[in-house]
Amino acid sequence: MITIRQLAQWKESGEKFTMLTAYDYTMAALVAKAGIPVALVGDSLGQVVLGYSSTLPVTMEDMIHHTRAVVRGAAGCLVVTDMPFMSYQVSVEDAVRNAGRLMKEGGAHAVKLEGGADMVPVIQAIVRADIPVMAHIGLCPQAVHQCGYRTQAVDAAGRKQLLADARAVEKAGAFAVVIEKTEHAAAREVTRVLKIPTIGCGSGPYCDGQVLVTYDVLGLFQDFTPCFVKRYAQLGDAAMTALTAFAADVRAGKFPEAKRGQGKQNKK
Ligand code: KIV
């Protein structure tokens, strides 16, 4: 079972590690079998699973529902669940209660939330309730209407802000921090300075770990692909080929064949 202590040890020893998103049992089981130590139930499920145009409409109920499925599949992984938009911004009390629900009702092992220095009281209160917090700085998709999706920390002021945010979330008690879509040199400096592990998402090669959206890695989500993503498979195209072949077979009377399903049940 991967723990937050293990991530700290990897930081100490300089061993790079991975995190991938999972939103359901089947994908979580694949992520775990592939040896990915951290499964993130990301609120990116709003786009790739629920078809919204941003993460903003995702609810606590959505996150609890999907976390339960991931926990059943991701054997041995550290399961981290995103706190959805407006589940932690209104009050510290709200934030602790909602983080608690993700752990108690969803079965998550840790929560992730977006924001830097502004989130210090929230992170402190959640950690005080013995709930491990992964922070998320740089590009924060929940702030899309305020900040857009552009690269962060591109000038001196931005780099200073990123470093201040990173130091603040570490001091507040976060056990790791995602750095999304920043200048690579800025992420490298944060990684050098912090004692907790940094996990890069489009922030270059110098972070302690790397995270991507699994549906992007597999080429399953085709509406858009962030520029920093590398596709390791084209499963969307493979699925299209298979699904159109099935439909053609049925139309042509080739499926099901007369004997299919008449014998013994297929083994797993
Ligand atoms: O929601 C998500 O998938 C994320 C990762 C991209 C870091 O927050």
PDB file of C-alpha atoms and ligand atoms in Angstrom:
ATOM      1  CA  MET A   1       0.000   0.000   0.000  1.00  0.00           C
ATOM      2  CA  ILE A   2       1.519   3.326  -1.059  1.00  0.00           C
ATOM      3  CA  THR A   3       1.483   5.984   1.675  1.00  0.00           C
ATOM      4  CA  ILE A   4       2.307   9.666   1.801  1.00  0.00           C
ATOM      5  CA  ARG A   5       5.492   8.644   3.675  1.00  0.00           C
ATOM      6  CA  GLN A   6       6.580   6.685   0.588  1.00  0.00           C
ATOM      7  CA  LEU A   7       6.300   9.821  -1.557  1.00  0.00           C
ATOM      8  CA  ALA A   8       8.453  11.687   0.960  1.00  0.00           C
ATOM      9  CA  GLN A   9      11.042   8.898   0.766  1.00  0.00           C
ATOM     10  CA  TRP A  10      11.091   9.112  -3.052  1.00  0.00           C
ATOM     11  CA  LYS A  11      11.720  12.851  -2.743  1.00  0.00           C
ATOM     12  CA  GLU A  12      14.610  12.171  -0.366  1.00  0.00           C
ATOM     13  CA  SER A  13      16.167   9.495  -2.557  1.00  0.00           C
ATOM     14  CA  GLY A  14      15.545  11.363  -5.820  1.00  0.00           C
ATOM     15  CA  GLU A  15      13.387   8.569  -7.297  1.00  0.00           C
ATOM     16  CA  LYS A  16      10.854   9.934  -9.802  1.00  0.00           C
ATOM     17  CA  PHE A  17       7.267   8.745  -9.437  1.00  0.00           C
ATOM     18  CA  THR A  18       3.968   8.938 -11.303  1.00  0.00           C
ATOM     19  CA  MET A  19       0.340   9.808 -10.696  1.00  0.00           C
ATOM     20  CA  LEU A  20      -2.474   9.198 -13.217  1.00  0.00           C
ATOM     21  CA  THR A  21      -6.156  10.013 -13.098  1.00  0.00           C
ATOM     22  CA  ALA A  22      -8.819   7.333 -12.732  1.00  0.00           C
ATOM     23  CA  TYR A  23     -12.555   7.809 -12.497  1.00  0.00           C
ATOM     24  CA  ASP A  24     -13.901   4.245 -12.530  1.00  0.00           C
ATOM     25  CA  TYR A  25     -13.132   0.689 -11.389  1.00  0.00           C
ATOM     26  CA  THR A  26     -11.755  -0.625 -14.705  1.00  0.00           C
ATOM     27  CA  MET A  27      -9.353   2.263 -15.331  1.00  0.00           C
ATOM     28  CA  ALA A  28      -8.266   2.260 -11.682  1.00  0.00           C
ATOM     29  CA  ALA A  29      -7.413  -1.456 -11.909  1.00  0.00           C
ATOM     30  CA  LEU A  30      -5.329  -0.826 -15.057  1.00  0.00           C
ATOM     31  CA  VAL A  31      -3.523   2.082 -13.392  1.00  0.00           C
ATOM     32  CA  ALA A  32      -2.739  -0.081 -10.348  1.00  0.00           C
ATOM     33  CA  LYS A  33      -1.597  -3.079 -12.459  1.00  0.00           C
ATOM     34  CA  ALA A  34       0.685  -0.756 -14.447  1.00  0.00           C
ATOM     35  CA  GLY A  35       2.494   0.057 -11.203  1.00  0.00           C
ATOM     36  CA  ILE A  36       1.385   3.687 -10.991  1.00  0.00           C
ATOM     37  CA  PRO A  37       1.597   4.436  -7.243  1.00  0.00           C
ATOM     38  CA  VAL A  38      -0.894   7.311  -7.030  1.00  0.00           C
ATOM     39  CA  ALA A  39      -4.398   7.306  -8.527  1.00  0.00           C
ATOM     40  CA  LEU A  40      -5.961  10.759  -8.742  1.00  0.00           C
ATOM     41  CA  VAL A  41      -9.730  11.043  -8.900  1.00  0.00           C
ATOM     42  CA  GLY A  42      -9.371  14.357 -10.672  1.00  0.00           C
ATOM     43  CA  ASP A  43     -12.191  16.817 -11.147  1.00  0.00           C
ATOM     44  CA  SER A  44     -11.103  16.634 -14.801  1.00  0.00           C
ATOM     45  CA  LEU A  45     -13.787  13.938 -14.775  1.00  0.00           C
ATOM     46  CA  GLY A  46     -16.100  16.885 -15.407  1.00  0.00           C
ATOM     47  CA  GLN A  47     -14.735  17.130 -18.946  1.00  0.00           C
ATOM     48  CA  VAL A  48     -13.604  13.622 -19.851  1.00  0.00           C
ATOM     49  CA  VAL A  49     -16.362  11.590 -18.194  1.00  0.00           C
ATOM     50  CA  LEU A  50     -19.318  13.934 -17.723  1.00  0.00           C
ATOM     51  CA  GLY A  51     -18.883  16.070 -20.869  1.00  0.00           C
ATOM     52  CA  TYR A  52     -18.854  19.526 -19.247  1.00  0.00           C
ATOM     53  CA  SER A  53     -16.720  22.272 -20.783  1.00  0.00           C
ATOM     54  CA  SER A  54     -14.828  22.872 -17.497  1.00  0.00           C
ATOM     55  CA  THR A  55     -14.404  21.360 -14.024  1.00  0.00           C
ATOM     56  CA  LEU A  56     -16.725  23.898 -12.404  1.00  0.00           C
ATOM     57  CA  PRO A  57     -20.033  21.971 -12.451  1.00  0.00           C
ATOM     58  CA  VAL A  58     -18.542  18.898 -10.712  1.00  0.00           C
ATOM     59  CA  THR A  59     -20.231  18.213  -7.366  1.00  0.00           C
ATOM     60  CA  MET A  60     -19.261  16.544  -4.105  1.00  0.00           C
ATOM     61  CA  GLU A  61     -21.671  13.732  -4.980  1.00  0.00           C
ATOM     62  CA  ASP A  62     -19.880  13.185  -8.325  1.00  0.00           C
ATOM     63  CA  MET A  63     -16.506  12.994  -6.570  1.00  0.00           C
ATOM     64  CA  ILE A  64     -17.722  10.619  -3.849  1.00  0.00           C
ATOM     65  CA  HIS A  65     -19.412   8.341  -6.386  1.00  0.00           C
ATOM     66  CA  HIS A  66     -16.312   8.090  -8.612  1.00  0.00           C
ATOM     67  CA  THR A  67     -13.896   7.809  -5.671  1.00  0.00           C
ATOM     68  CA  ARG A  68     -15.766   4.736  -4.405  1.00  0.00           C
ATOM     69  CA  ALA A  69     -15.336   3.029  -7.773  1.00  0.00           C
ATOM     70  CA  VAL A  70     -11.633   3.941  -7.978  1.00  0.00           C
ATOM     71  CA  VAL A  71     -10.918   2.720  -4.446  1.00  0.00           C
ATOM     72  CA  ARG A  72     -12.425  -0.668  -5.383  1.00  0.00           C
ATOM     73  CA  GLY A  73     -10.139  -0.928  -8.425  1.00  0.00           C
ATOM     74  CA  ALA A  74      -6.879   0.763  -7.452  1.00  0.00           C
ATOM     75  CA  ALA A  75      -5.450  -1.956  -5.220  1.00  0.00           C
ATOM     76  CA  GLY A  76      -2.339  -0.775  -3.407  1.00  0.00           C
ATOM     77  CA  CYS A  77      -2.450   2.782  -4.797  1.00  0.00           C
ATOM     78  CA  LEU A  78      -2.619   5.966  -2.788  1.00  0.00           C
ATOM     79  CA  VAL A  79      -6.010   7.344  -3.880  1.00  0.00           C
ATOM     80  CA  VAL A  80      -6.166  11.141  -3.899  1.00  0.00           C
ATOM     81  CA  THR A  81      -9.473  12.895  -4.643  1.00  0.00           C
ATOM     82  CA  ASP A  82      -9.923  16.435  -5.898  1.00  0.00           C
ATOM     83  CA  MET A  83     -12.096  18.744  -3.829  1.00  0.00           C
ATOM     84  CA  PRO A  84     -14.558  20.160  -6.382  1.00  0.00           C
ATOM     85  CA  PHE A  85     -15.178  23.859  -7.044  1.00  0.00           C
ATOM     86  CA  MET A  86     -16.975  25.578  -4.130  1.00  0.00           C
ATOM     87  CA  SER A  87     -16.482  22.667  -1.734  1.00  0.00           C
ATOM     88  CA  TYR A  88     -13.615  24.451   0.090  1.00  0.00           C
ATOM     89  CA  GLN A  89     -13.648  28.112  -0.975  1.00  0.00           C
ATOM     90  CA  VAL A  90     -16.598  29.386   1.094  1.00  0.00           C
ATOM     91  CA  SER A  91     -15.408  28.612   4.623  1.00  0.00           C
ATOM     92  CA  VAL A  92     -12.815  26.594   6.475  1.00  0.00           C
ATOM     93  CA  GLU A  93     -15.600  24.687   8.225  1.00  0.00           C
ATOM     94  CA  ASP A  94     -17.133  23.710   4.896  1.00  0.00           C
ATOM     95  CA  ALA A  95     -13.750  22.628   3.612  1.00  0.00           C
ATOM     96  CA  VAL A  96     -13.051  20.327   6.561  1.00  0.00           C
ATOM     97  CA  ARG A  97     -16.525  18.820   6.381  1.00  0.00           C
ATOM     98  CA  ASN A  98     -16.246  18.169   2.642  1.00  0.00           C
ATOM     99  CA  ALA A  99     -12.705  16.775   2.873  1.00  0.00           C
ATOM    100  CA  GLY A 100     -14.031  14.465   5.577  1.00  0.00           C
ATOM    101  CA  ARG A 101     -16.856  13.295   3.305  1.00  0.00           C
ATOM    102  CA  LEU A 102     -14.403  12.390   0.539  1.00  0.00           C
ATOM    103  CA  MET A 103     -12.484  10.227   3.028  1.00  0.00           C
ATOM    104  CA  LYS A 104     -15.437   8.794   4.984  1.00  0.00           C
ATOM    105  CA  GLU A 105     -18.015   8.293   2.224  1.00  0.00           C
ATOM    106  CA  GLY A 106     -15.682   8.007  -0.780  1.00  0.00           C
ATOM    107  CA  GLY A 107     -12.820   6.096   0.831  1.00  0.00           C
ATOM    108  CA  ALA A 108     -10.102   8.487  -0.451  1.00  0.00           C
ATOM    109  CA  HIS A 109      -6.730   8.398   1.292  1.00  0.00           C
ATOM    110  CA  ALA A 110      -6.000  12.098   0.723  1.00  0.00           C
ATOM    111  CA  VAL A 111      -7.571  15.163  -0.890  1.00  0.00           C
ATOM    112  CA  LYS A 112      -6.226  17.686  -3.387  1.00  0.00           C
ATOM    113  CA  LEU A 113      -7.220  21.325  -3.599  1.00  0.00           C
ATOM    114  CA  GLU A 114      -6.231  24.249  -5.809  1.00  0.00           C
ATOM    115  CA  GLY A 115      -4.628  27.474  -4.612  1.00  0.00           C
ATOM    116  CA  GLY A 116      -1.506  28.760  -2.894  1.00  0.00           C
ATOM    117  CA  ALA A 117      -1.005  31.203  -0.032  1.00  0.00           C
ATOM    118  CA  ASP A 118      -4.730  32.067   0.058  1.00  0.00           C
ATOM    119  CA  MET A 119      -5.526  28.468   0.946  1.00  0.00           C
ATOM    120  CA  VAL A 120      -3.242  28.245   3.988  1.00  0.00           C
ATOM    121  CA  PRO A 121      -6.023  28.351   6.641  1.00  0.00           C
ATOM    122  CA  VAL A 122      -7.993  25.716   4.717  1.00  0.00           C
ATOM    123  CA  ILE A 123      -5.008  23.373   4.331  1.00  0.00           C
ATOM    124  CA  GLN A 124      -4.063  23.810   8.000  1.00  0.00           C
ATOM    125  CA  ALA A 125      -7.572  22.988   9.188  1.00  0.00           C
ATOM    126  CA  ILE A 126      -7.932  19.908   6.978  1.00  0.00           C
ATOM    127  CA  VAL A 127      -4.507  18.589   8.008  1.00  0.00           C
ATOM    128  CA  ARG A 128      -5.437  19.235  11.650  1.00  0.00           C
ATOM    129  CA  ALA A 129      -8.336  16.843  11.078  1.00  0.00           C
ATOM    130  CA  ASP A 130      -5.712  14.215  10.060  1.00  0.00           C
ATOM    131  CA  ILE A 131      -6.635  14.375   6.391  1.00  0.00           C
ATOM    132  CA  PRO A 132      -3.567  14.509   4.118  1.00  0.00           C
ATOM    133  CA  VAL A 133      -3.675  17.392   1.629  1.00  0.00           C
ATOM    134  CA  MET A 134      -2.031  17.559  -1.786  1.00  0.00           C
ATOM    135  CA  ALA A 135      -1.850  21.179  -2.932  1.00  0.00           C
ATOM    136  CA  HIS A 136      -2.165  22.373  -6.548  1.00  0.00           C
ATOM    137  CA  ILE A 137      -0.503  25.605  -7.732  1.00  0.00           C
ATOM    138  CA  GLY A 138       0.394  27.246 -11.033  1.00  0.00           C
ATOM    139  CA  LEU A 139      -2.483  26.927 -13.463  1.00  0.00           C
ATOM    140  CA  CYS A 140      -5.625  26.235 -11.431  1.00  0.00           C
ATOM    141  CA  PRO A 141      -8.418  25.024 -13.748  1.00  0.00           C
ATOM    142  CA  GLN A 142     -11.119  25.964 -11.212  1.00  0.00           C
ATOM    143  CA  ALA A 143      -9.993  29.591 -11.653  1.00  0.00           C
ATOM    144  CA  VAL A 144     -10.356  29.447 -15.444  1.00  0.00           C
ATOM    145  CA  HIS A 145     -12.726  32.442 -15.602  1.00  0.00           C
ATOM    146  CA  GLN A 146     -10.260  34.514 -13.582  1.00  0.00           C
ATOM    147  CA  CYS A 147      -6.937  33.355 -15.037  1.00  0.00           C
ATOM    148  CA  GLY A 148      -7.594  31.368 -18.241  1.00  0.00           C
ATOM    149  CA  TYR A 149      -5.520  28.321 -19.245  1.00  0.00           C
ATOM    150  CA  ARG A 150      -2.280  30.162 -20.065  1.00  0.00           C
ATOM    151  CA  THR A 151       1.177  29.168 -18.864  1.00  0.00           C
ATOM    152  CA  GLN A 152       2.009  30.504 -15.389  1.00  0.00           C
ATOM    153  CA  ALA A 153       5.190  31.918 -13.791  1.00  0.00           C
ATOM    154  CA  VAL A 154       6.465  33.352 -17.063  1.00  0.00           C
ATOM    155  CA  ASP A 155       7.967  36.542 -15.605  1.00  0.00           C
ATOM    156  CA  ALA A 156       9.806  37.546 -12.427  1.00  0.00           C
ATOM    157  CA  ALA A 157       6.599  38.444 -10.571  1.00  0.00           C
ATOM    158  CA  GLY A 158       4.959  35.170 -11.571  1.00  0.00           C
ATOM    159  CA  ARG A 159       7.996  33.135 -10.506  1.00  0.00           C
ATOM    160  CA  LYS A 160       8.073  34.942  -7.151  1.00  0.00           C
ATOM    161  CA  GLN A 161       4.366  34.247  -6.656  1.00  0.00           C
ATOM    162  CA  LEU A 162       4.764  30.553  -7.520  1.00  0.00           C
ATOM    163  CA  LEU A 163       7.612  30.156  -5.036  1.00  0.00           C
ATOM    164  CA  ALA A 164       5.676  32.013  -2.339  1.00  0.00           C
ATOM    165  CA  ASP A 165       2.629  29.805  -2.961  1.00  0.00           C
ATOM    166  CA  ALA A 166       4.750  26.646  -2.858  1.00  0.00           C
ATOM    167  CA  ARG A 167       6.423  27.642   0.402  1.00  0.00           C
ATOM    168  CA  ALA A 168       3.064  28.603   1.922  1.00  0.00           C
ATOM    169  CA  VAL A 169       1.328  25.295   1.134  1.00  0.00           C
ATOM    170  CA  GLU A 170       4.333  23.322   2.406  1.00  0.00           C
ATOM    171  CA  LYS A 171       4.362  25.290   5.649  1.00  0.00           C
ATOM    172  CA  ALA A 172       0.603  24.801   6.002  1.00  0.00           C
ATOM    173  CA  GLY A 173       1.128  21.032   6.023  1.00  0.00           C
ATOM    174  CA  ALA A 174       0.545  19.804   2.460  1.00  0.00           C
ATOM    175  CA  PHE A 175       2.358  16.497   1.833  1.00  0.00           C
ATOM    176  CA  ALA A 176       2.918  17.171  -1.902  1.00  0.00           C
ATOM    177  CA  VAL A 177       2.121  19.822  -4.475  1.00  0.00           C
ATOM    178  CA  VAL A 178       0.989  19.613  -8.098  1.00  0.00           C
ATOM    179  CA  ILE A 179       2.520  22.344 -10.273  1.00  0.00           C
ATOM    180  CA  GLU A 180       0.412  22.771 -13.398  1.00  0.00           C
ATOM    181  CA  LYS A 181       1.526  24.415 -16.643  1.00  0.00           C
ATOM    182  CA  THR A 182       4.332  26.708 -15.495  1.00  0.00           C
ATOM    183  CA  GLU A 183       7.647  27.708 -16.993  1.00  0.00           C
ATOM    184  CA  HIS A 184       9.977  24.756 -16.493  1.00  0.00           C
ATOM    185  CA  ALA A 185      12.668  26.796 -14.711  1.00  0.00           C
ATOM    186  CA  ALA A 186      10.138  28.017 -12.159  1.00  0.00           C
ATOM    187  CA  ALA A 187       9.009  24.453 -11.381  1.00  0.00           C
ATOM    188  CA  ARG A 188      12.644  23.404 -11.099  1.00  0.00           C
ATOM    189  CA  GLU A 189      13.333  26.138  -8.536  1.00  0.00           C
ATOM    190  CA  VAL A 190      10.266  25.156  -6.484  1.00  0.00           C
ATOM    191  CA  THR A 191      11.354  21.503  -6.604  1.00  0.00           C
ATOM    192  CA  ARG A 192      14.858  22.453  -5.452  1.00  0.00           C
ATOM    193  CA  VAL A 193      13.606  24.550  -2.543  1.00  0.00           C
ATOM    194  CA  LEU A 194      10.738  22.442  -1.175  1.00  0.00           C
ATOM    195  CA  LYS A 195      11.122  19.438   1.117  1.00  0.00           C
ATOM    196  CA  ILE A 196       7.780  17.969   0.000  1.00  0.00           C
ATOM    197  CA  PRO A 197       7.526  16.310  -3.446  1.00  0.00           C
ATOM    198  CA  THR A 198       6.431  18.350  -6.445  1.00  0.00           C
ATOM    199  CA  ILE A 199       4.314  16.682  -9.132  1.00  0.00           C
ATOM    200  CA  GLY A 200       4.509  18.330 -12.530  1.00  0.00           C
ATOM    201  CA  CYS A 201       1.634  18.609 -14.968  1.00  0.00           C
ATOM    202  CA  GLY A 202       2.943  20.368 -18.053  1.00  0.00           C
ATOM    203  CA  SER A 203       5.698  22.028 -15.989  1.00  0.00           C
ATOM    204  CA  GLY A 204       8.722  20.272 -17.428  1.00  0.00           C
ATOM    205  CA  PRO A 205      11.055  17.458 -16.443  1.00  0.00           C
ATOM    206  CA  TYR A 206      12.470  18.721 -13.145  1.00  0.00           C
ATOM    207  CA  CYS A 207       9.602  17.912 -10.766  1.00  0.00           C
ATOM    208  CA  ASP A 208       9.818  14.921  -8.417  1.00  0.00           C
ATOM    209  CA  GLY A 209       6.806  13.234 -10.018  1.00  0.00           C
ATOM    210  CA  GLN A 210       4.626  13.607 -13.108  1.00  0.00           C
ATOM    211  CA  VAL A 211       0.861  13.513 -13.519  1.00  0.00           C
ATOM    212  CA  LEU A 212      -1.349  13.378 -16.605  1.00  0.00           C
ATOM    213  CA  VAL A 213      -4.985  12.672 -17.381  1.00  0.00           C
ATOM    214  CA  THR A 214      -5.157   8.977 -18.308  1.00  0.00           C
ATOM    215  CA  TYR A 215      -7.743   9.553 -21.042  1.00  0.00           C
ATOM    216  CA  ASP A 216      -5.207  11.908 -22.698  1.00  0.00           C
ATOM    217  CA  VAL A 217      -2.307   9.458 -22.312  1.00  0.00           C
ATOM    218  CA  LEU A 218      -4.393   6.727 -23.942  1.00  0.00           C
ATOM    219  CA  GLY A 219      -5.824   8.928 -26.698  1.00  0.00           C
ATOM    220  CA  LEU A 220      -9.368   8.264 -25.497  1.00  0.00           C
ATOM    221  CA  PHE A 221     -10.447  11.859 -24.921  1.00  0.00           C
ATOM    222  CA  GLN A 222     -10.397  13.586 -28.291  1.00  0.00           C
ATOM    223  CA  ASP A 223     -12.206  16.929 -27.762  1.00  0.00           C
ATOM    224  CA  PHE A 224      -8.867  18.655 -27.052  1.00  0.00           C
ATOM    225  CA  THR A 225      -5.383  17.644 -25.929  1.00  0.00           C
ATOM    226  CA  PRO A 226      -3.199  20.014 -23.883  1.00  0.00           C
ATOM    227  CA  CYS A 227       0.086  20.847 -25.651  1.00  0.00           C
ATOM    228  CA  PHE A 228       2.200  19.181 -22.931  1.00  0.00           C
ATOM    229  CA  VAL A 229       0.496  15.776 -23.203  1.00  0.00           C
ATOM    230  CA  LYS A 230       2.214  12.799 -24.799  1.00  0.00           C
ATOM    231  CA  ARG A 231      -0.176  10.217 -26.182  1.00  0.00           C
ATOM    232  CA  TYR A 232       1.130   6.720 -25.529  1.00  0.00           C
ATOM    233  CA  ALA A 233      -1.753   5.002 -27.371  1.00  0.00           C
ATOM    234  CA  GLN A 234      -4.588   5.807 -29.747  1.00  0.00           C
ATOM    235  CA  LEU A 235      -7.373   3.939 -27.967  1.00  0.00           C
ATOM    236  CA  GLY A 236     -10.048   6.346 -29.208  1.00  0.00           C
ATOM    237  CA  ASP A 237      -9.236   5.386 -32.803  1.00  0.00           C
ATOM    238  CA  ALA A 238      -9.008   1.675 -31.892  1.00  0.00           C
ATOM    239  CA  ALA A 239     -12.412   1.898 -30.194  1.00  0.00           C
ATOM    240  CA  MET A 240     -13.952   3.538 -33.278  1.00  0.00           C
ATOM    241  CA  THR A 241     -12.627   0.724 -35.485  1.00  0.00           C
ATOM    242  CA  ALA A 242     -14.024  -1.931 -33.131  1.00  0.00           C
ATOM    243  CA  LEU A 243     -17.422  -0.267 -32.675  1.00  0.00           C
ATOM    244  CA  THR A 244     -18.016   0.327 -36.382  1.00  0.00           C
ATOM    245  CA  ALA A 245     -16.929  -3.289 -37.108  1.00  0.00           C
ATOM    246  CA  PHE A 246     -19.502  -4.548 -34.566  1.00  0.00           C
ATOM    247  CA  ALA A 247     -22.269  -2.469 -36.152  1.00  0.00           C
ATOM    248  CA  ALA A 248     -21.285  -3.633 -39.649  1.00  0.00           C
ATOM    249  CA  ASP A 249     -21.228  -7.295 -38.532  1.00  0.00           C
ATOM    250  CA  VAL A 250     -24.717  -7.034 -37.048  1.00  0.00           C
ATOM    251  CA  ARG A 251     -26.072  -5.370 -40.191  1.00  0.00           C
ATOM    252  CA  ALA A 252     -24.447  -8.071 -42.346  1.00  0.00           C
ATOM    253  CA  GLY A 253     -25.792 -10.896 -40.165  1.00  0.00           C
ATOM    254  CA  LYS A 254     -22.249 -11.954 -39.160  1.00  0.00           C
ATOM    255  CA  PHE A 255     -22.786 -11.390 -35.433  1.00  0.00           C
ATOM    256  CA  PRO A 256     -23.842 -13.244 -33.429  1.00  0.00           C
ATOM    257  CA  GLU A 257     -22.744 -16.463 -35.118  1.00  0.00           C
ATOM    258  CA  ALA A 258     -25.234 -19.318 -34.620  1.00  0.00           C
ATOM    259  CA  LYS A 259     -23.129 -21.082 -31.967  1.00  0.00           C
ATOM    260  CA  ARG A 260     -21.952 -18.052 -29.970  1.00  0.00           C
ATOM    261  CA  GLY A 261     -23.176 -18.160 -26.387  1.00  0.00           C
ATOM    262  CA  GLN A 262     -24.400 -21.729 -26.637  1.00  0.00           C
ATOM    263  CA  GLY A 263     -21.401 -23.350 -24.951  1.00  0.00           C
ATOM    264  CA  LYS A 264     -19.667 -22.796 -21.616  1.00  0.00           C
ATOM    265  CA  GLN A 265     -19.342 -19.340 -20.130  1.00  0.00           C
ATOM    266  CA  ASN A 266     -16.147 -17.541 -21.224  1.00  0.00           C
ATOM    267  CA  LYS A 267     -13.518 -17.537 -18.468  1.00  0.00           C
ATOM    268  CA  LYS A 268     -12.145 -14.205 -17.227  1.00  0.00           C
TER     269      LYS A 268
HETATM  270  O1  KIV B   1      -8.260  17.101 -12.308  1.00  0.00           O
HETATM  271  C1  KIV B   1      -7.172  16.660 -12.701  1.00  0.00           C
HETATM  272  O2  KIV B   1      -7.102  15.730 -13.502  1.00  0.00           O
HETATM  273  C2  KIV B   1      -5.955  17.286 -12.199  1.00  0.00           C
HETATM  274  C3  KIV B   1      -4.646  16.901 -12.814  1.00  0.00           C
HETATM  275  C4  KIV B   1      -4.554  17.289 -14.228  1.00  0.00           C
HETATM  276  C5  KIV B   1      -3.499  17.389 -12.020  1.00  0.00           C
HETATM  277  O3  KIV B   1      -6.018  18.089 -11.315  1.00  0.00           O
END
